[in-house]
Amino acid sequence: MCLAIPARITKIKGMLAEVDLGGNTKEINITLTPEAKVGDYVLLHAGFAIQVIDEKAAEEIFEAWEEAYAALQE
Amino acid sequence: MQPYKSKKEYARYLLDRLQQEADRPLTAMEVCGTHTVAIARSGLRALLPQHIRLISGPGCPVCVTDDADLDYAIALAREKGVILATFGDMMRVPGTSSSLQQEKSRGADVRVVYSPTDALTLAAENPDAQVVFLAVGFETTVPTIAVALEQAIQQGVKNFSLFSLHKLVPPVMEALLEDPEVKIDAFLNPGHVCTILGSEPFQFVAEKYGKPCVVAGFEAVDILEALLLIVRQYREERPAVEIQYKRAVRPEGNHVARAYIDKYFIPASARWRGIGEVPGSGLVLREEFAQWDAARRFSLTVAPGKRVRKCACGEVLKGLKLPHECPLFGKACTPMKPVGPCMVSTEGSCAAYYRYGEQKVGGAI
Ligand code: SF4
């Protein structure tokens, strides 16, 4: 249940932001990561960004997440 | 992992190091459902040196929800005019005599939401109903629920409340360390709980109990790297809290998120399925936010139901039994017809073992 996935912020409107999630746009809440900027990768959990992560890290996590997510969907 | 051509090669190197460096038997517990799934799926257990044992602890907030608490949630769902909003994983968890899924099919208004803010939207859209959000989750999820509550307060949404069944990870780790039955030499710490908490709240594991504690990521190589850090601490007898999952976890955690938890909630005793009452391991709303507390708003009396005794979830959650050692595993209890919550949640130990079959070797490596 604590699964968190990386996503890149494409737009910020106050405490809401748009992220790109594998080609789909999704609205998220960034109250918990006020330092997040457009272009940043964040870890996403229950509709909220819970941490800003660096880009290289994001790619690595993305692979791990794909592995975990595929496991949960099987 | 620079010198290695592939993750597979690096994983082989790590396994080889573990084989060489683990000089005595070691039992490590993971306290994270996402780890449980990653470990089962990659078949890591079968690849590890024989004297390294990995056991799954109470790492899934759904599985540890006590049936009496679930009975209360079910009673709330049965209240006239109540819409009970919940994360999807809770739907099929059995209480003593029913589940939210069964209540829904009998006409209760139970709605699955993806984010706590969706529950707030439900409240705004249904002004004549009382929306109760079933607040389940570890430290990773609590801050998101605190933000939703703050929005409810700021927007003056009066028909919204929380039934807080939140659980905290460090206190239950301490309870396991204090349990003479449970034998754990080290912990693989939950990655995303530590994204919020950082490493400080786990210092007691190393300092008071002298056990290694490593925050791990979710790929097979992350888990192997974390195990190698554990093995080295163990061999050199220098227990510490180390972070392997540096990509997402800072030693200080996320202080904004932690401040949200502290602003709205205060630790309280909580019941864990199979483990029992653990002091300071739950969260209740602070007194000044009592009007948003569903337990106080409705104050129902729920007669205690009869517990399902046959389920070995309690022993599984403490790492005393492996899932397939439960007599019901795979027979009376399967993901399609779960007897206990460990078989319901995709991240439950029993479900992970059932799905991937621990005898299977290989997987990701
Ligand atoms: S297999 Fe089913 S009955 Fe046995 S411990 Fe797991 S959830 Fe409980």
Tab-separated table of C-alpha atoms and ligand atoms in Angstrom:
chain	number	residue	atom	x	y	z
A	1	MET	CA	0.000	0.000	0.000
A	2	CYS	CA	3.001	2.283	0.371
A	3	LEU	CA	3.852	1.887	-3.295
A	4	ALA	CA	5.012	5.200	-4.726
A	5	ILE	CA	5.767	5.854	-8.372
A	6	PRO	CA	7.904	8.480	-10.098
A	7	ALA	CA	6.364	11.078	-12.390
A	8	ARG	CA	7.602	14.292	-14.025
A	9	ILE	CA	5.890	17.613	-13.319
A	10	THR	CA	4.803	19.421	-16.478
A	11	LYS	CA	2.705	22.260	-15.015
A	12	ILE	CA	2.131	23.849	-11.595
A	13	LYS	CA	-1.022	25.695	-10.524
A	14	GLY	CA	-0.753	26.594	-6.840
A	15	MET	CA	-0.740	23.405	-4.785
A	16	LEU	CA	-1.814	21.299	-7.752
A	17	ALA	CA	0.437	20.104	-10.540
A	18	GLU	CA	0.155	18.134	-13.733
A	19	VAL	CA	2.433	15.164	-14.210
A	20	ASP	CA	3.258	13.003	-17.142
A	21	LEU	CA	2.674	9.369	-16.283
A	22	GLY	CA	3.783	7.174	-19.136
A	23	GLY	CA	2.186	9.502	-21.706
A	24	ASN	CA	-0.948	10.282	-19.672
A	25	THR	CA	-1.513	13.585	-17.919
A	26	LYS	CA	-2.678	13.408	-14.336
A	27	GLU	CA	-3.397	16.067	-11.731
A	28	ILE	CA	-1.595	15.676	-8.411
A	29	ASN	CA	-1.262	17.608	-5.157
A	30	ILE	CA	2.159	19.035	-4.237
A	31	THR	CA	1.420	20.422	-0.757
A	32	LEU	CA	3.924	17.972	0.765
A	33	THR	CA	6.737	18.976	-1.638
A	34	PRO	CA	6.495	22.791	-1.819
A	35	GLU	CA	9.983	22.924	-3.358
A	36	ALA	CA	8.886	20.998	-6.485
A	37	LYS	CA	9.388	22.819	-9.804
A	38	VAL	CA	8.254	22.173	-13.379
A	39	GLY	CA	10.551	19.501	-14.839
A	40	ASP	CA	11.220	17.838	-11.469
A	41	TYR	CA	10.581	14.182	-10.881
A	42	VAL	CA	8.498	13.421	-7.820
A	43	LEU	CA	7.474	10.225	-6.065
A	44	LEU	CA	3.709	9.925	-6.275
A	45	HIS	CA	1.545	8.263	-3.608
A	46	ALA	CA	-2.280	8.421	-3.235
A	47	GLY	CA	-2.465	11.435	-5.544
A	48	PHE	CA	0.263	13.358	-3.713
A	49	ALA	CA	3.928	14.058	-4.413
A	50	ILE	CA	5.775	12.825	-1.316
A	51	GLN	CA	9.388	13.544	-2.345
A	52	VAL	CA	11.348	15.261	-5.094
A	53	ILE	CA	13.908	12.889	-6.581
A	54	ASP	CA	16.742	13.502	-9.005
A	55	GLU	CA	16.294	12.671	-12.648
A	56	LYS	CA	18.793	9.854	-12.867
A	57	ALA	CA	17.253	8.346	-9.767
A	58	ALA	CA	13.824	8.667	-11.333
A	59	GLU	CA	14.832	6.494	-14.263
A	60	GLU	CA	16.177	3.821	-11.956
A	61	ILE	CA	13.053	3.899	-9.810
A	62	PHE	CA	10.908	3.843	-12.905
A	63	GLU	CA	12.374	0.481	-13.825
A	64	ALA	CA	11.888	-0.807	-10.300
A	65	TRP	CA	8.371	0.488	-10.283
A	66	GLU	CA	7.517	-1.132	-13.591
A	67	GLU	CA	8.733	-4.376	-12.095
A	68	ALA	CA	6.680	-3.918	-8.911
A	69	TYR	CA	3.616	-2.644	-10.724
A	70	ALA	CA	3.670	-5.486	-13.216
A	71	ALA	CA	3.897	-7.840	-10.244
A	72	LEU	CA	0.801	-6.334	-8.633
A	73	GLN	CA	-1.191	-6.425	-11.867
A	74	GLU	CA	-0.423	-10.010	-12.842
B	1	MET	CA	27.109	-0.898	-10.339
B	2	GLN	CA	29.329	0.726	-13.010
B	3	PRO	CA	31.664	-2.174	-13.841
B	4	TYR	CA	28.767	-4.547	-14.513
B	5	LYS	CA	27.262	-4.963	-17.944
B	6	SER	CA	23.816	-5.742	-16.657
B	7	LYS	CA	21.742	-5.885	-13.519
B	8	LYS	CA	21.773	-9.636	-13.802
B	9	GLU	CA	25.545	-9.706	-13.663
B	10	TYR	CA	25.584	-7.282	-10.746
B	11	ALA	CA	22.989	-9.391	-8.916
B	12	ARG	CA	25.200	-12.464	-9.390
B	13	TYR	CA	28.150	-10.536	-7.974
B	14	LEU	CA	26.091	-9.474	-4.943
B	15	LEU	CA	24.881	-13.032	-4.349
B	16	ASP	CA	28.461	-14.220	-4.515
B	17	ARG	CA	29.567	-11.554	-2.005
B	18	LEU	CA	26.743	-12.549	0.326
B	19	GLN	CA	27.838	-16.176	0.097
B	20	GLN	CA	31.417	-15.240	0.951
B	21	GLU	CA	30.755	-12.636	3.598
B	22	ALA	CA	27.864	-14.062	5.617
B	23	ASP	CA	29.803	-15.912	8.298
B	24	ARG	CA	26.914	-16.955	10.550
B	25	PRO	CA	23.174	-17.526	10.324
B	26	LEU	CA	21.144	-14.378	9.892
B	27	THR	CA	17.389	-13.763	9.890
B	28	ALA	CA	16.292	-10.464	8.378
B	29	MET	CA	12.723	-9.204	8.408
B	30	GLU	CA	11.216	-6.910	5.799
B	31	VAL	CA	8.471	-4.639	7.094
B	32	CYS	CA	7.055	-3.532	3.781
B	33	GLY	CA	4.477	-5.144	1.542
B	34	THR	CA	6.137	-3.809	-1.599
B	35	HIS	CA	9.335	-5.603	-0.526
B	36	THR	CA	7.365	-8.767	0.187
B	37	VAL	CA	6.046	-8.727	-3.380
B	38	ALA	CA	9.448	-7.855	-4.896
B	39	ILE	CA	11.172	-10.657	-2.961
B	40	ALA	CA	8.547	-13.286	-3.767
B	41	ARG	CA	8.396	-12.291	-7.392
B	42	SER	CA	12.134	-12.367	-8.012
B	43	GLY	CA	12.500	-15.699	-6.232
B	44	LEU	CA	15.285	-14.156	-4.103
B	45	ARG	CA	14.723	-16.427	-1.117
B	46	ALA	CA	15.779	-19.489	-3.041
B	47	LEU	CA	18.882	-17.781	-4.411
B	48	LEU	CA	20.269	-16.529	-1.115
B	49	PRO	CA	22.918	-18.444	0.847
B	50	GLN	CA	21.164	-21.029	2.990
B	51	HIS	CA	21.887	-19.404	6.309
B	52	ILE	CA	20.358	-16.063	5.307
B	53	ARG	CA	16.657	-16.218	6.069
B	54	LEU	CA	14.260	-13.533	4.920
B	55	ILE	CA	10.973	-13.294	6.764
B	56	SER	CA	8.027	-10.998	6.072
B	57	GLY	CA	6.781	-8.822	8.895
B	58	PRO	CA	3.715	-6.647	9.426
B	59	GLY	CA	4.444	-4.538	6.344
B	60	CYS	CA	0.979	-4.153	4.905
B	61	PRO	CA	-1.410	-1.703	6.618
B	62	VAL	CA	-4.387	-3.617	5.232
B	63	CYS	CA	-3.288	-6.986	6.628
B	64	VAL	CA	-2.656	-5.634	10.117
B	65	THR	CA	-6.102	-4.059	10.496
B	66	ASP	CA	-7.737	-5.788	13.430
B	67	ASP	CA	-11.082	-7.475	12.780
B	68	ALA	CA	-12.741	-5.558	15.652
B	69	ASP	CA	-11.694	-2.275	14.008
B	70	LEU	CA	-13.018	-3.536	10.704
B	71	ASP	CA	-16.298	-4.454	12.401
B	72	TYR	CA	-16.533	-0.835	13.534
B	73	ALA	CA	-15.903	0.394	9.976
B	74	ILE	CA	-18.638	-1.968	8.772
B	75	ALA	CA	-21.007	-0.591	11.433
B	76	LEU	CA	-20.225	2.926	10.168
B	77	ALA	CA	-21.006	1.828	6.605
B	78	ARG	CA	-24.375	0.484	7.824
B	79	GLU	CA	-25.342	3.835	9.377
B	80	LYS	CA	-28.133	5.604	7.545
B	81	GLY	CA	-26.925	8.486	5.373
B	82	VAL	CA	-23.268	7.486	5.562
B	83	ILE	CA	-21.035	7.145	2.524
B	84	LEU	CA	-17.961	5.169	3.530
B	85	ALA	CA	-14.979	6.035	1.329
B	86	THR	CA	-12.027	3.654	1.330
B	87	PHE	CA	-8.904	2.640	-0.538
B	88	GLY	CA	-9.749	-0.390	-2.691
B	89	ASP	CA	-7.534	-2.842	-0.789
B	90	MET	CA	-9.836	-2.712	2.237
B	91	MET	CA	-12.954	-3.911	0.409
B	92	ARG	CA	-12.465	-7.645	0.790
B	93	VAL	CA	-10.741	-7.751	4.176
B	94	PRO	CA	-12.852	-9.965	6.421
B	95	GLY	CA	-14.191	-8.616	9.710
B	96	THR	CA	-15.602	-11.134	12.147
B	97	SER	CA	-18.728	-11.707	10.054
B	98	SER	CA	-18.712	-9.502	6.966
B	99	SER	CA	-16.565	-7.310	4.724
B	100	LEU	CA	-17.102	-3.894	3.153
B	101	GLN	CA	-17.614	-5.638	-0.178
B	102	GLN	CA	-20.447	-7.732	1.283
B	103	GLU	CA	-21.975	-4.653	2.904
B	104	LYS	CA	-21.885	-2.868	-0.441
B	105	SER	CA	-23.670	-5.710	-2.159
B	106	ARG	CA	-26.299	-5.540	0.598
B	107	GLY	CA	-26.882	-1.875	-0.169
B	108	ALA	CA	-24.427	0.068	1.987
B	109	ASP	CA	-22.931	3.080	0.218
B	110	VAL	CA	-19.243	2.159	0.111
B	111	ARG	CA	-17.056	3.935	-2.443
B	112	VAL	CA	-13.510	3.171	-3.485
B	113	VAL	CA	-11.275	6.210	-3.828
B	114	TYR	CA	-7.744	6.546	-5.117
B	115	SER	CA	-6.769	9.629	-3.109
B	116	PRO	CA	-8.079	11.009	0.210
B	117	THR	CA	-8.930	14.245	-1.611
B	118	ASP	CA	-11.408	12.226	-3.721
B	119	ALA	CA	-13.301	11.500	-0.494
B	120	LEU	CA	-13.504	15.241	0.105
B	121	THR	CA	-14.920	15.727	-3.385
B	122	LEU	CA	-17.545	13.083	-2.553
B	123	ALA	CA	-18.520	15.084	0.538
B	124	ALA	CA	-18.900	18.270	-1.517
B	125	GLU	CA	-21.002	16.441	-4.118
B	126	ASN	CA	-23.263	14.805	-1.524
B	127	PRO	CA	-24.121	17.544	0.971
B	128	ASP	CA	-26.948	15.493	2.509
B	129	ALA	CA	-24.730	12.516	3.275
B	130	GLN	CA	-22.014	12.044	5.891
B	131	VAL	CA	-18.784	10.987	4.190
B	132	VAL	CA	-16.515	8.909	6.418
B	133	PHE	CA	-13.040	8.205	5.087
B	134	LEU	CA	-11.497	4.968	6.302
B	135	ALA	CA	-8.038	6.309	7.107
B	136	VAL	CA	-5.746	3.316	6.714
B	137	GLY	CA	-2.022	3.480	6.087
B	138	PHE	CA	1.469	3.839	7.482
B	139	GLU	CA	3.510	7.049	7.693
B	140	THR	CA	3.668	7.182	3.874
B	141	THR	CA	-0.088	7.715	3.588
B	142	VAL	CA	-0.920	9.682	6.762
B	143	PRO	CA	0.369	13.067	5.479
B	144	THR	CA	-1.835	12.852	2.368
B	145	ILE	CA	-4.866	12.296	4.614
B	146	ALA	CA	-3.811	15.174	6.886
B	147	VAL	CA	-3.735	17.494	3.854
B	148	ALA	CA	-7.247	16.349	2.841
B	149	LEU	CA	-8.465	17.070	6.378
B	150	GLU	CA	-6.867	20.507	6.302
B	151	GLN	CA	-8.702	21.256	3.070
B	152	ALA	CA	-11.980	20.089	4.622
B	153	ILE	CA	-11.439	22.444	7.554
B	154	GLN	CA	-10.407	25.382	5.362
B	155	GLN	CA	-13.307	24.881	2.965
B	156	GLY	CA	-15.771	24.441	5.821
B	157	VAL	CA	-16.840	20.965	4.661
B	158	LYS	CA	-18.911	19.768	7.601
B	159	ASN	CA	-20.094	16.369	6.334
B	160	PHE	CA	-16.623	14.823	6.258
B	161	SER	CA	-14.852	12.805	8.946
B	162	LEU	CA	-12.038	10.297	9.357
B	163	PHE	CA	-12.051	6.891	10.990
B	164	SER	CA	-8.360	6.649	11.821
B	165	LEU	CA	-6.861	3.169	11.742
B	166	HIS	CA	-3.395	4.474	10.932
B	167	LYS	CA	-0.416	2.451	12.074
B	168	LEU	CA	3.150	3.513	12.806
B	169	VAL	CA	6.084	1.327	11.817
B	170	PRO	CA	8.828	2.044	14.433
B	171	PRO	CA	6.644	1.101	17.460
B	172	VAL	CA	5.640	-2.260	15.968
B	173	MET	CA	9.286	-3.001	15.157
B	174	GLU	CA	10.053	-2.343	18.808
B	175	ALA	CA	7.176	-4.618	19.876
B	176	LEU	CA	8.604	-7.422	17.717
B	177	LEU	CA	12.085	-6.866	19.142
B	178	GLU	CA	10.624	-7.133	22.649
B	179	ASP	CA	8.709	-10.342	21.847
B	180	PRO	CA	10.775	-13.282	23.151
B	181	GLU	CA	9.160	-15.613	20.585
B	182	VAL	CA	10.304	-13.531	17.626
B	183	LYS	CA	13.895	-13.935	16.489
B	184	ILE	CA	15.107	-11.172	14.210
B	185	ASP	CA	18.762	-10.257	13.628
B	186	ALA	CA	18.219	-7.337	11.256
B	187	PHE	CA	15.585	-5.274	9.458
B	188	LEU	CA	15.118	-4.313	5.839
B	189	ASN	CA	13.391	-0.975	6.366
B	190	PRO	CA	10.385	0.100	4.316
B	191	GLY	CA	11.543	2.475	1.559
B	192	HIS	CA	8.562	4.780	1.266
B	193	VAL	CA	7.803	4.962	4.984
B	194	CYS	CA	11.411	6.175	5.317
B	195	THR	CA	10.887	8.713	2.510
B	196	ILE	CA	8.715	10.486	5.079
B	197	LEU	CA	10.443	9.506	8.355
B	198	GLY	CA	14.093	9.488	7.290
B	199	SER	CA	16.465	7.330	9.307
B	200	GLU	CA	16.388	8.979	12.746
B	201	PRO	CA	13.204	7.294	14.098
B	202	PHE	CA	14.898	3.906	13.548
B	203	GLN	CA	18.106	4.650	15.481
B	204	PHE	CA	16.766	2.764	18.502
B	205	VAL	CA	16.934	-0.506	16.542
B	206	ALA	CA	20.713	-0.155	16.293
B	207	GLU	CA	21.367	1.678	19.551
B	208	LYS	CA	19.024	-0.034	21.993
B	209	TYR	CA	18.749	-3.473	20.395
B	210	GLY	CA	22.074	-3.675	18.547
B	211	LYS	CA	20.482	-4.784	15.265
B	212	PRO	CA	21.386	-3.673	11.738
B	213	CYS	CA	18.707	-1.757	9.903
B	214	VAL	CA	18.943	-0.841	6.195
B	215	VAL	CA	16.454	1.195	4.153
B	216	ALA	CA	16.087	-0.652	0.873
B	217	GLY	CA	14.723	0.140	-2.578
B	218	PHE	CA	12.478	-2.165	-4.561
B	219	GLU	CA	14.527	-3.810	-7.280
B	220	ALA	CA	16.114	-7.215	-6.716
B	221	VAL	CA	19.571	-5.594	-6.797
B	222	ASP	CA	18.465	-2.978	-4.239
B	223	ILE	CA	17.410	-5.717	-1.863
B	224	LEU	CA	20.643	-7.646	-2.418
B	225	GLU	CA	22.727	-4.494	-1.871
B	226	ALA	CA	20.808	-3.792	1.338
B	227	LEU	CA	21.377	-7.368	2.512
B	228	LEU	CA	25.090	-7.020	1.870
B	229	LEU	CA	25.154	-3.834	3.972
B	230	ILE	CA	23.331	-5.783	6.697
B	231	VAL	CA	25.716	-8.745	6.497
B	232	ARG	CA	28.715	-6.428	6.806
B	233	GLN	CA	27.253	-4.609	9.826
B	234	TYR	CA	26.402	-7.939	11.390
B	235	ARG	CA	29.828	-9.438	10.822
B	236	GLU	CA	31.679	-6.353	12.019
B	237	GLU	CA	29.281	-5.918	14.945
B	238	ARG	CA	28.595	-2.264	14.239
B	239	PRO	CA	24.812	-2.009	14.059
B	240	ALA	CA	23.574	1.179	12.395
B	241	VAL	CA	20.763	2.599	10.299
B	242	GLU	CA	21.981	2.829	6.718
B	243	ILE	CA	20.205	3.987	3.582
B	244	GLN	CA	20.616	1.933	0.432
B	245	TYR	CA	17.613	3.585	-1.264
B	246	LYS	CA	19.359	6.955	-1.541
B	247	ARG	CA	17.425	7.824	-4.694
B	248	ALA	CA	14.299	8.533	-2.671
B	249	VAL	CA	15.237	8.597	1.014
B	250	ARG	CA	17.128	11.390	2.767
B	251	PRO	CA	18.339	10.951	6.338
B	252	GLU	CA	16.032	13.781	7.426
B	253	GLY	CA	12.983	12.421	5.538
B	254	ASN	CA	10.284	14.869	4.420
B	255	HIS	CA	9.826	17.411	7.201
B	256	VAL	CA	6.792	19.086	5.598
B	257	ALA	CA	4.988	15.735	5.565
B	258	ARG	CA	6.019	14.938	9.136
B	259	ALA	CA	4.767	18.342	10.309
B	260	TYR	CA	1.390	17.538	8.732
B	261	ILE	CA	1.188	14.287	10.693
B	262	ASP	CA	2.031	16.058	13.964
B	263	LYS	CA	-0.340	18.944	13.368
B	264	TYR	CA	-3.444	16.755	13.126
B	265	PHE	CA	-2.641	13.441	14.802
B	266	ILE	CA	-1.235	12.189	18.067
B	267	PRO	CA	0.122	8.671	18.744
B	268	ALA	CA	-2.174	6.306	20.605
B	269	SER	CA	-2.326	2.633	21.381
B	270	ALA	CA	-3.526	0.523	18.446
B	271	ARG	CA	-4.572	-3.076	17.804
B	272	TRP	CA	-2.639	-5.040	15.181
B	273	ARG	CA	-4.203	-8.168	13.813
B	274	GLY	CA	-2.429	-11.167	15.238
B	275	ILE	CA	0.035	-9.052	17.205
B	276	GLY	CA	-2.354	-7.341	19.598
B	277	GLU	CA	-2.306	-3.985	21.312
B	278	VAL	CA	0.919	-2.013	20.735
B	279	PRO	CA	1.342	1.213	22.738
B	280	GLY	CA	1.914	4.346	20.665
B	281	SER	CA	1.595	2.469	17.363
B	282	GLY	CA	-1.540	4.169	16.070
B	283	LEU	CA	-2.688	7.714	15.449
B	284	VAL	CA	-5.841	9.483	16.607
B	285	LEU	CA	-6.982	12.986	15.736
B	286	ARG	CA	-5.891	15.642	18.200
B	287	GLU	CA	-8.547	16.899	20.614
B	288	GLU	CA	-9.050	20.181	18.732
B	289	PHE	CA	-10.049	18.242	15.607
B	290	ALA	CA	-12.453	15.910	17.444
B	291	GLN	CA	-15.397	16.986	15.306
B	292	TRP	CA	-13.725	15.396	12.275
B	293	ASP	CA	-13.217	12.124	14.095
B	294	ALA	CA	-15.827	9.580	12.918
B	295	ALA	CA	-15.332	7.472	16.060
B	296	ARG	CA	-16.450	10.447	18.149
B	297	ARG	CA	-19.006	11.852	15.712
B	298	PHE	CA	-20.928	8.576	15.559
B	299	SER	CA	-19.755	6.851	18.762
B	300	LEU	CA	-21.324	3.485	17.903
B	301	THR	CA	-21.318	0.485	20.178
B	302	VAL	CA	-20.274	-2.597	18.277
B	303	ALA	CA	-20.707	-5.975	19.936
B	304	PRO	CA	-17.503	-8.020	19.755
B	305	GLY	CA	-17.765	-10.676	17.032
B	306	LYS	CA	-16.212	-14.125	17.077
B	307	ARG	CA	-12.731	-14.135	15.610
B	308	VAL	CA	-11.638	-16.525	12.895
B	309	ARG	CA	-9.212	-18.628	14.892
B	310	LYS	CA	-7.995	-20.880	12.128
B	311	CYS	CA	-6.145	-18.126	10.273
B	312	ALA	CA	-2.426	-18.064	11.061
B	313	CYS	CA	-2.027	-14.423	9.970
B	314	GLY	CA	-0.771	-13.448	13.421
B	315	GLU	CA	2.113	-15.898	13.282
B	316	VAL	CA	2.799	-15.006	9.646
B	317	LEU	CA	2.907	-11.286	10.499
B	318	LYS	CA	5.420	-11.951	13.269
B	319	GLY	CA	7.557	-14.064	10.971
B	320	LEU	CA	6.997	-17.173	13.149
B	321	LYS	CA	5.385	-19.088	10.300
B	322	LEU	CA	5.858	-18.927	6.571
B	323	PRO	CA	2.541	-18.587	4.721
B	324	HIS	CA	2.629	-22.110	3.273
B	325	GLU	CA	3.005	-23.460	6.803
B	326	CYS	CA	-0.593	-22.366	7.489
B	327	PRO	CA	-2.845	-25.435	7.053
B	328	LEU	CA	-5.395	-23.379	5.111
B	329	PHE	CA	-2.875	-21.914	2.654
B	330	GLY	CA	-3.843	-22.631	-0.947
B	331	LYS	CA	-6.645	-24.938	0.181
B	332	ALA	CA	-9.447	-23.229	2.117
B	333	CYS	CA	-7.645	-19.898	1.698
B	334	THR	CA	-6.785	-18.479	-1.741
B	335	PRO	CA	-6.814	-14.930	-3.172
B	336	MET	CA	-10.237	-15.674	-4.684
B	337	LYS	CA	-11.605	-16.867	-1.347
B	338	PRO	CA	-9.412	-15.320	1.337
B	339	VAL	CA	-9.790	-16.381	4.965
B	340	GLY	CA	-7.375	-13.822	6.363
B	341	PRO	CA	-6.273	-10.343	5.286
B	342	CYS	CA	-2.741	-11.557	4.430
B	343	MET	CA	-4.362	-13.314	1.470
B	344	VAL	CA	-6.557	-10.345	0.488
B	345	SER	CA	-4.145	-7.518	-0.101
B	346	THR	CA	-1.900	-7.865	-3.161
B	347	GLU	CA	0.924	-6.982	-0.774
B	348	GLY	CA	0.004	-9.516	1.888
B	349	SER	CA	2.589	-12.219	2.581
B	350	CYS	CA	0.192	-15.085	1.896
B	351	ALA	CA	-1.003	-13.560	-1.390
B	352	ALA	CA	2.589	-12.913	-2.518
B	353	TYR	CA	3.630	-16.489	-1.681
B	354	TYR	CA	0.541	-17.885	-3.356
B	355	ARG	CA	1.010	-15.866	-6.510
B	356	TYR	CA	4.693	-16.514	-7.043
B	357	GLY	CA	5.165	-19.874	-5.396
B	358	GLU	CA	8.307	-19.644	-3.290
B	359	GLN	CA	9.741	-22.807	-4.761
B	360	LYS	CA	10.157	-21.009	-8.097
B	361	VAL	CA	13.775	-20.006	-8.608
B	362	GLY	CA	14.986	-17.341	-10.958
B	363	GLY	CA	12.405	-14.702	-11.753
B	364	ALA	CA	14.138	-11.371	-12.164
B	365	ILE	CA	17.655	-12.758	-11.976
C	1	SF4	S1	-3.046	-18.653	4.286
C	1	SF4	FE1	-4.993	-17.584	4.709
C	1	SF4	S2	-5.696	-18.443	6.642
C	1	SF4	FE2	-3.521	-18.967	6.451
C	1	SF4	S3	-2.435	-17.279	7.482
C	1	SF4	FE3	-2.559	-16.729	5.333
C	1	SF4	S4	-4.430	-15.476	5.196
C	1	SF4	FE4	-4.536	-16.581	7.168
